Structure formats: structure tokens, C-alpha cells
Amino acid sequence: MDRRPQRVHHGMAYALTGRGKRVRPVLTLAVAEMLGGRGDDATLDLACAVEMVHACSLVLDDLPAMDDARLRRGRPTLHVEAGEDVALLAAFALLNRAFELVAECGQRLPLGRYTPQDLAHHLATAIGTAGLIGGQALDLESRAAELDRSGGLDLERLEFIHSHKTGALFIAAAELGAMAADARRRDLELVTRYAKNLGLAFQITDDLLDVVGTPEETGKETGKDEANVTFVKLLGVDGARALAAELLDFAVASLDPLGARAAPLRALAAQVRDRRS
Ligand code: GRG
């Protein structure tokens, strides 16, 4: 990390470290292991690539032009720590490094049902305008509309925003794990359904923690969503909790055909339900 460009390399390391939960790479690894993956370095690298994309998205989301957040993982956000120039370059460097890693993993993994291009294609689709970027864009537009008081945000639109902004990377994380294990298509579909519901439930618990959590627990400012439409705003604390629980039940139910092998994914769903950070 002392190699040039030092400030960008330090920024990348800063964004990747700290007290993050690593839920998405854990999902990649748990799915791969459940479906018979070899647990080798290539699968681990694939999981790291997923976390790099997530770290990139957090850095961009925290920028003044987006959420304008100052605290992340219990410390200053990257642009506050190192400047917006470094934050932007580090974010794009992380994204680029993620795709370098995915390309390398595609060569190293013993794939039969999938091609190396499938891995990159799934990840790219999850990030693009049909995924994180699309969800973020719609979120920003909706916030502006709220400020103008020219348009309300209903539950369907909120679900659409967050199933893209948050859910798409959960789905890609699970799919990459399944592909690394050379999973059968049927099993890939089961974990996709699991991850879709898990991702949306994760976002709802994020909204809940913004209201009932503390900065000490969550490592970020709370009450940030006060001016925004969230699941808690639309449904209340109890209603949002009930919806998260229902989605987690759906997530777990989609694992039924996988039997006892899916115990770690069931445990992950319970952790999302009970999380305080
Ligand atoms: C080019 C990758 C890319 C993205 C551009 C900025 C953007 C588009 C999308 C924002 C996506 C985003 C940050 C969604 C919020 C998801 C969410 C609930 C984040 C919090 O995740 P945690 O709790 O964080 O897993 P830790 O710190 O534990 O890793």
C-alpha cells in the first residue's frame, strides 16, 4: 500500500477496512460452501471482489452530492478523511480491482456450467442502471420530488428502489457463490430467491436502525433519513419489523429443498433480523 499512488491506495484500504459486517462476502462464501464449492482461494477472492464493490458504493453514497454522510463504520467517511478527489479515485479503483479479480477468478475456478464471462456479467448487471446505480438514481430523484412536495413515494416504489440499490448486490453475491461452486441451475435459482428477500429485509433493518439505533452501535449517524421516505415512515417501526420478518421467512422458505445444508444461510437470516449494527 506504500506503492504509488499512495493516497489512492490508502483510500482503498481505508474504505475496505474498519468495523464493517462483511455480510455480502460471507453470503458468497456460505452459498459456495453449501453447494459443494471447494472453499479455495479463488472463491475467497470472488467474495473479496463483492466486498470491494460494496465498499465503492459506500464511498460514493457518502459523498456530499449523495447522502453527505460524515461517519461510516465508526470513523470519518473517506471524503472527510482524505478529500473528495481521493474518495472518487479510490471508489473507482476499488470497482476496477473488483473486476480484475473476477476475471482472474474466472480462469482459476473449475467452472463447467458457467463461463468466466458469466461471473463478470452478473456482477456488472447488478451494479449498472438495472441495479445499484438505477436504484440510487431513483432514490435521489424521489428525494428531490419529496422536497418539492410534488410527488409521494409509495411502498411499491420504495421496494423497487431498495431491491435495486441494496438487493441487487446481495443477489450477485449469492449468485457468484453458486457459480463458484458450479451449482445446478435449480440451486442457483433457490439462492437467488433467498438473496432477493434477504437483501430487502436487510435494507428495512437499516431503516429501522436509523430510527432505533445509536451511532455507537451502527457506526454511522442516525436520524439521517428523517427527511426521506423509508419503510419505517410508511409502515411505522412495528410494521417495518413485521415486513422484514415476513421477507426473512420467505428467504428461509426458499432454502427448504436444500435441507440441512442450508443451516448457515438460515443463521444469516436470523442475524439480519436481530442485528443492532
Ligand atoms: C458504482 C458500485 C457503484 C455504485 C454507485 C452510490 C450507489 C451507486 C449506490 C449506493 C448503494 C448503497 C450504498 C446502498 C445502501 C446499502 C446499505 C444498506 C449499506 C449498508 O451496508 P452494511 O450495513 O455496511 O452492510 P457495512 O459497513 O457493515 O459494510
PDB file of N, CA, C and O and ligand atoms in Angstrom, residues 19-24 51-54 56-62 66 72-73 92 95 127 132-137 162 165-166 169-170 202-203 206 218 220 275 277, ligand 1:
ATOM      1  N   ARG A  19     -14.877  -1.429  10.950  1.00  0.00           N
ATOM      2  CA  ARG A  19     -15.779  -2.429  11.524  1.00  0.00           C
ATOM      3  C   ARG A  19     -17.032  -2.718  10.684  1.00  0.00           C
ATOM      4  O   ARG A  19     -18.146  -2.751  11.192  1.00  0.00           O
ATOM      5  N   GLY A  20     -16.842  -2.961   9.412  1.00  0.00           N
ATOM      6  CA  GLY A  20     -17.959  -3.390   8.553  1.00  0.00           C
ATOM      7  C   GLY A  20     -18.335  -4.828   8.882  1.00  0.00           C
ATOM      8  O   GLY A  20     -17.529  -5.575   9.449  1.00  0.00           O
ATOM      9  N   LYS A  21     -19.528  -5.212   8.467  1.00  0.00           N
ATOM     10  CA  LYS A  21     -20.014  -6.560   8.848  1.00  0.00           C
ATOM     11  C   LYS A  21     -19.638  -7.643   7.836  1.00  0.00           C
ATOM     12  O   LYS A  21     -19.739  -8.816   8.132  1.00  0.00           O
ATOM     13  N   ARG A  22     -19.277  -7.250   6.625  1.00  0.00           N
ATOM     14  CA  ARG A  22     -18.894  -8.202   5.553  1.00  0.00           C
ATOM     15  C   ARG A  22     -20.005  -9.203   5.244  1.00  0.00           C
ATOM     16  O   ARG A  22     -19.759 -10.389   5.013  1.00  0.00           O
ATOM     17  N   VAL A  23     -21.250  -8.745   5.302  1.00  0.00           N
ATOM     18  CA  VAL A  23     -22.389  -9.644   5.064  1.00  0.00           C
ATOM     19  C   VAL A  23     -22.362 -10.215   3.653  1.00  0.00           C
ATOM     20  O   VAL A  23     -22.624 -11.407   3.447  1.00  0.00           O
ATOM     21  N   ARG A  24     -22.047  -9.371   2.671  1.00  0.00           N
ATOM     22  CA  ARG A  24     -22.142  -9.831   1.273  1.00  0.00           C
ATOM     23  C   ARG A  24     -21.075 -10.890   0.949  1.00  0.00           C
ATOM     24  O   ARG A  24     -21.416 -11.933   0.371  1.00  0.00           O
ATOM     25  N   GLU A  51     -17.064  -7.513  -1.878  1.00  0.00           N
ATOM     26  CA  GLU A  51     -16.910  -6.511  -0.814  1.00  0.00           C
ATOM     27  C   GLU A  51     -16.298  -5.219  -1.371  1.00  0.00           C
ATOM     28  O   GLU A  51     -16.626  -4.118  -0.905  1.00  0.00           O
ATOM     29  N   MET A  52     -15.431  -5.337  -2.364  1.00  0.00           N
ATOM     30  CA  MET A  52     -14.846  -4.125  -2.974  1.00  0.00           C
ATOM     31  C   MET A  52     -15.938  -3.289  -3.658  1.00  0.00           C
ATOM     32  O   MET A  52     -15.932  -2.060  -3.572  1.00  0.00           O
ATOM     33  N   VAL A  53     -16.844  -3.978  -4.334  1.00  0.00           N
ATOM     34  CA  VAL A  53     -17.954  -3.254  -4.972  1.00  0.00           C
ATOM     35  C   VAL A  53     -18.790  -2.563  -3.896  1.00  0.00           C
ATOM     36  O   VAL A  53     -19.176  -1.396  -4.022  1.00  0.00           O
ATOM     37  N   HIS A  54     -19.060  -3.283  -2.818  1.00  0.00           N
ATOM     38  CA  HIS A  54     -19.847  -2.697  -1.722  1.00  0.00           C
ATOM     39  C   HIS A  54     -19.118  -1.481  -1.135  1.00  0.00           C
ATOM     40  O   HIS A  54     -19.721  -0.414  -0.942  1.00  0.00           O
ATOM     41  N   CYS A  56     -16.947   0.430  -2.541  1.00  0.00           N
ATOM     42  CA  CYS A  56     -17.039   1.505  -3.548  1.00  0.00           C
ATOM     43  C   CYS A  56     -18.389   2.203  -3.431  1.00  0.00           C
ATOM     44  O   CYS A  56     -18.466   3.439  -3.419  1.00  0.00           O
ATOM     45  N   SER A  57     -19.448   1.413  -3.313  1.00  0.00           N
ATOM     46  CA  SER A  57     -20.795   2.014  -3.272  1.00  0.00           C
ATOM     47  C   SER A  57     -20.973   2.862  -2.015  1.00  0.00           C
ATOM     48  O   SER A  57     -21.625   3.909  -2.053  1.00  0.00           O
ATOM     49  N   LEU A  58     -20.365   2.436  -0.908  1.00  0.00           N
ATOM     50  CA  LEU A  58     -20.486   3.228   0.328  1.00  0.00           C
ATOM     51  C   LEU A  58     -19.761   4.565   0.186  1.00  0.00           C
ATOM     52  O   LEU A  58     -20.284   5.615   0.587  1.00  0.00           O
ATOM     53  N   VAL A  59     -18.554   4.527  -0.395  1.00  0.00           N
ATOM     54  CA  VAL A  59     -17.786   5.767  -0.562  1.00  0.00           C
ATOM     55  C   VAL A  59     -18.578   6.752  -1.427  1.00  0.00           C
ATOM     56  O   VAL A  59     -18.709   7.938  -1.086  1.00  0.00           O
ATOM     57  N   LEU A  60     -19.139   6.252  -2.530  1.00  0.00           N
ATOM     58  CA  LEU A  60     -19.899   7.139  -3.426  1.00  0.00           C
ATOM     59  C   LEU A  60     -21.178   7.632  -2.746  1.00  0.00           C
ATOM     60  O   LEU A  60     -21.530   8.808  -2.837  1.00  0.00           O
ATOM     61  N   ASP A  61     -21.850   6.736  -2.057  1.00  0.00           N
ATOM     62  CA  ASP A  61     -23.105   7.087  -1.386  1.00  0.00           C
ATOM     63  C   ASP A  61     -22.896   8.161  -0.309  1.00  0.00           C
ATOM     64  O   ASP A  61     -23.772   8.984  -0.062  1.00  0.00           O
ATOM     65  N   ASP A  62     -21.723   8.145   0.320  1.00  0.00           N
ATOM     66  CA  ASP A  62     -21.441   9.089   1.413  1.00  0.00           C
ATOM     67  C   ASP A  62     -21.071  10.491   0.928  1.00  0.00           C
ATOM     68  O   ASP A  62     -21.036  11.424   1.726  1.00  0.00           O
ATOM     69  N   MET A  66     -24.401  13.058  -2.687  1.00  0.00           N
ATOM     70  CA  MET A  66     -25.375  11.962  -2.478  1.00  0.00           C
ATOM     71  C   MET A  66     -25.939  12.083  -1.056  1.00  0.00           C
ATOM     72  O   MET A  66     -26.712  12.966  -0.790  1.00  0.00           O
ATOM     73  N   ARG A  72     -18.870   6.755   9.090  1.00  0.00           N
ATOM     74  CA  ARG A  72     -19.088   5.429   8.490  1.00  0.00           C
ATOM     75  C   ARG A  72     -18.207   4.440   9.241  1.00  0.00           C
ATOM     76  O   ARG A  72     -17.018   4.692   9.434  1.00  0.00           O
ATOM     77  N   ARG A  73     -18.772   3.329   9.649  1.00  0.00           N
ATOM     78  CA  ARG A  73     -18.015   2.303  10.389  1.00  0.00           C
ATOM     79  C   ARG A  73     -17.291   2.904  11.593  1.00  0.00           C
ATOM     80  O   ARG A  73     -16.145   2.555  11.908  1.00  0.00           O
ATOM     81  N   PHE A  92     -13.468   4.304  -7.663  1.00  0.00           N
ATOM     82  CA  PHE A  92     -13.365   3.700  -8.996  1.00  0.00           C
ATOM     83  C   PHE A  92     -12.222   2.687  -9.067  1.00  0.00           C
ATOM     84  O   PHE A  92     -12.318   1.697  -9.796  1.00  0.00           O
ATOM     85  N   LEU A  95     -13.652  -0.481  -7.707  1.00  0.00           N
ATOM     86  CA  LEU A  95     -14.554  -1.111  -8.681  1.00  0.00           C
ATOM     87  C   LEU A  95     -13.734  -1.836  -9.758  1.00  0.00           C
ATOM     88  O   LEU A  95     -14.023  -2.974 -10.131  1.00  0.00           O
ATOM     89  N   ILE A 127     -24.545  -3.907 -10.779  1.00  0.00           N
ATOM     90  CA  ILE A 127     -24.060  -2.559 -10.444  1.00  0.00           C
ATOM     91  C   ILE A 127     -24.702  -1.480 -11.328  1.00  0.00           C
ATOM     92  O   ILE A 127     -24.895  -0.347 -10.878  1.00  0.00           O
ATOM     93  N   LEU A 132     -27.598  -1.315  -8.709  1.00  0.00           N
ATOM     94  CA  LEU A 132     -27.287  -0.293  -7.696  1.00  0.00           C
ATOM     95  C   LEU A 132     -27.431   1.138  -8.230  1.00  0.00           C
ATOM     96  O   LEU A 132     -28.018   2.006  -7.571  1.00  0.00           O
ATOM     97  N   ILE A 133     -26.854   1.375  -9.405  1.00  0.00           N
ATOM     98  CA  ILE A 133     -26.877   2.749  -9.937  1.00  0.00           C
ATOM     99  C   ILE A 133     -28.318   3.176 -10.241  1.00  0.00           C
ATOM    100  O   ILE A 133     -28.736   4.298  -9.919  1.00  0.00           O
ATOM    101  N   GLY A 134     -29.098   2.248 -10.816  1.00  0.00           N
ATOM    102  CA  GLY A 134     -30.506   2.554 -11.100  1.00  0.00           C
ATOM    103  C   GLY A 134     -31.272   2.861  -9.823  1.00  0.00           C
ATOM    104  O   GLY A 134     -32.043   3.832  -9.750  1.00  0.00           O
ATOM    105  N   GLY A 135     -31.067   2.032  -8.793  1.00  0.00           N
ATOM    106  CA  GLY A 135     -31.777   2.237  -7.520  1.00  0.00           C
ATOM    107  C   GLY A 135     -31.379   3.547  -6.872  1.00  0.00           C
ATOM    108  O   GLY A 135     -32.221   4.296  -6.367  1.00  0.00           O
ATOM    109  N   GLN A 136     -30.072   3.834  -6.916  1.00  0.00           N
ATOM    110  CA  GLN A 136     -29.586   5.081  -6.312  1.00  0.00           C
ATOM    111  C   GLN A 136     -30.159   6.292  -7.045  1.00  0.00           C
ATOM    112  O   GLN A 136     -30.575   7.275  -6.420  1.00  0.00           O
ATOM    113  N   ALA A 137     -30.180   6.221  -8.376  1.00  0.00           N
ATOM    114  CA  ALA A 137     -30.684   7.354  -9.173  1.00  0.00           C
ATOM    115  C   ALA A 137     -32.147   7.625  -8.835  1.00  0.00           C
ATOM    116  O   ALA A 137     -32.553   8.771  -8.616  1.00  0.00           O
ATOM    117  N   HIS A 162     -35.098  -0.035  -3.356  1.00  0.00           N
ATOM    118  CA  HIS A 162     -34.156  -0.752  -2.492  1.00  0.00           C
ATOM    119  C   HIS A 162     -33.855  -2.161  -2.963  1.00  0.00           C
ATOM    120  O   HIS A 162     -32.798  -2.697  -2.643  1.00  0.00           O
ATOM    121  N   LYS A 165     -31.055  -0.797  -5.240  1.00  0.00           N
ATOM    122  CA  LYS A 165     -29.935  -0.129  -4.567  1.00  0.00           C
ATOM    123  C   LYS A 165     -29.205  -1.062  -3.600  1.00  0.00           C
ATOM    124  O   LYS A 165     -27.986  -1.039  -3.481  1.00  0.00           O
ATOM    125  N   THR A 166     -29.940  -1.881  -2.885  1.00  0.00           N
ATOM    126  CA  THR A 166     -29.342  -2.779  -1.890  1.00  0.00           C
ATOM    127  C   THR A 166     -29.453  -4.239  -2.318  1.00  0.00           C
ATOM    128  O   THR A 166     -28.490  -5.006  -2.222  1.00  0.00           O
ATOM    129  N   LEU A 169     -26.967  -6.273  -5.074  1.00  0.00           N
ATOM    130  CA  LEU A 169     -25.624  -6.778  -4.730  1.00  0.00           C
ATOM    131  C   LEU A 169     -25.724  -8.034  -3.858  1.00  0.00           C
ATOM    132  O   LEU A 169     -24.862  -8.910  -3.939  1.00  0.00           O
ATOM    133  N   PHE A 170     -26.771  -8.128  -3.053  1.00  0.00           N
ATOM    134  CA  PHE A 170     -26.999  -9.376  -2.304  1.00  0.00           C
ATOM    135  C   PHE A 170     -27.223 -10.531  -3.295  1.00  0.00           C
ATOM    136  O   PHE A 170     -26.680 -11.621  -3.132  1.00  0.00           O
ATOM    137  N   PHE A 202     -32.699  -6.709   4.731  1.00  0.00           N
ATOM    138  CA  PHE A 202     -31.518  -6.023   5.272  1.00  0.00           C
ATOM    139  C   PHE A 202     -31.713  -4.511   5.201  1.00  0.00           C
ATOM    140  O   PHE A 202     -31.397  -3.778   6.129  1.00  0.00           O
ATOM    141  N   GLN A 203     -32.262  -4.025   4.077  1.00  0.00           N
ATOM    142  CA  GLN A 203     -32.490  -2.589   3.921  1.00  0.00           C
ATOM    143  C   GLN A 203     -33.541  -2.090   4.932  1.00  0.00           C
ATOM    144  O   GLN A 203     -33.411  -1.000   5.488  1.00  0.00           O
ATOM    145  N   ASP A 206     -31.966  -1.701   8.091  1.00  0.00           N
ATOM    146  CA  ASP A 206     -31.132  -0.493   8.031  1.00  0.00           C
ATOM    147  C   ASP A 206     -31.977   0.741   8.352  1.00  0.00           C
ATOM    148  O   ASP A 206     -31.574   1.608   9.131  1.00  0.00           O
ATOM    149  N   THR A 218     -24.205   1.545  15.401  1.00  0.00           N
ATOM    150  CA  THR A 218     -24.237   1.383  13.938  1.00  0.00           C
ATOM    151  C   THR A 218     -22.966   1.910  13.260  1.00  0.00           C
ATOM    152  O   THR A 218     -22.697   1.561  12.113  1.00  0.00           O
ATOM    153  N   LYS A 220     -22.589   4.818  12.239  1.00  0.00           N
ATOM    154  CA  LYS A 220     -22.919   5.934  11.338  1.00  0.00           C
ATOM    155  C   LYS A 220     -23.944   6.839  12.014  1.00  0.00           C
ATOM    156  O   LYS A 220     -24.553   6.442  13.008  1.00  0.00           O
ATOM    157  N   ARG A 275     -30.102  -7.871  14.038  1.00  0.00           N
ATOM    158  CA  ARG A 275     -28.881  -7.053  14.072  1.00  0.00           C
ATOM    159  C   ARG A 275     -29.102  -5.714  14.762  1.00  0.00           C
ATOM    160  O   ARG A 275     -30.179  -5.124  14.709  1.00  0.00           O
ATOM    161  N   SER A 277     -26.345  -3.502  14.401  1.00  0.00           N
ATOM    162  CA  SER A 277     -25.343  -2.642  13.749  1.00  0.00           C
ATOM    163  C   SER A 277     -25.349  -2.909  12.245  1.00  0.00           C
ATOM    164  O   SER A 277     -25.977  -3.841  11.785  1.00  0.00           O
TER     165      SER A 277
HETATM  166  C1  GRG B   1     -20.736   2.160  -8.843  1.00  0.00           C
HETATM  167  C2  GRG B   1     -20.872   0.399  -7.035  1.00  0.00           C
HETATM  168  C3  GRG B   1     -21.386   1.657  -7.617  1.00  0.00           C
HETATM  169  C4  GRG B   1     -22.437   2.289  -7.008  1.00  0.00           C
HETATM  170  C5  GRG B   1     -22.991   3.591  -7.432  1.00  0.00           C
HETATM  171  C6  GRG B   1     -23.775   5.066  -4.788  1.00  0.00           C
HETATM  172  C7  GRG B   1     -24.539   3.968  -5.465  1.00  0.00           C
HETATM  173  C8  GRG B   1     -24.428   3.811  -6.933  1.00  0.00           C
HETATM  174  C9  GRG B   1     -25.323   3.117  -4.786  1.00  0.00           C
HETATM  175  C10 GRG B   1     -25.493   3.145  -3.318  1.00  0.00           C
HETATM  176  C11 GRG B   1     -25.708   1.743  -2.814  1.00  0.00           C
HETATM  177  C12 GRG B   1     -25.798   1.718  -1.309  1.00  0.00           C
HETATM  178  C13 GRG B   1     -24.664   2.289  -0.530  1.00  0.00           C
HETATM  179  C14 GRG B   1     -26.868   1.171  -0.719  1.00  0.00           C
HETATM  180  C15 GRG B   1     -27.036   1.087   0.752  1.00  0.00           C
HETATM  181  C16 GRG B   1     -26.947  -0.333   1.170  1.00  0.00           C
HETATM  182  C17 GRG B   1     -26.703  -0.481   2.650  1.00  0.00           C
HETATM  183  C18 GRG B   1     -27.837  -0.928   3.476  1.00  0.00           C
HETATM  184  C19 GRG B   1     -25.476  -0.222   3.134  1.00  0.00           C
HETATM  185  C20 GRG B   1     -25.019  -0.532   4.494  1.00  0.00           C
HETATM  186  O1  GRG B   1     -24.405  -1.797   4.397  1.00  0.00           O
HETATM  187  P1  GRG B   1     -23.807  -2.538   5.629  1.00  0.00           P
HETATM  188  O2  GRG B   1     -24.661  -2.321   6.841  1.00  0.00           O
HETATM  189  O3  GRG B   1     -22.422  -1.754   5.842  1.00  0.00           O
HETATM  190  O4  GRG B   1     -23.534  -3.951   5.235  1.00  0.00           O
HETATM  191  P2  GRG B   1     -21.054  -2.295   6.459  1.00  0.00           P
HETATM  192  O5  GRG B   1     -20.342  -1.078   6.939  1.00  0.00           O
HETATM  193  O6  GRG B   1     -21.377  -3.262   7.581  1.00  0.00           O
HETATM  194  O7  GRG B   1     -20.316  -2.970   5.344  1.00  0.00           O
END
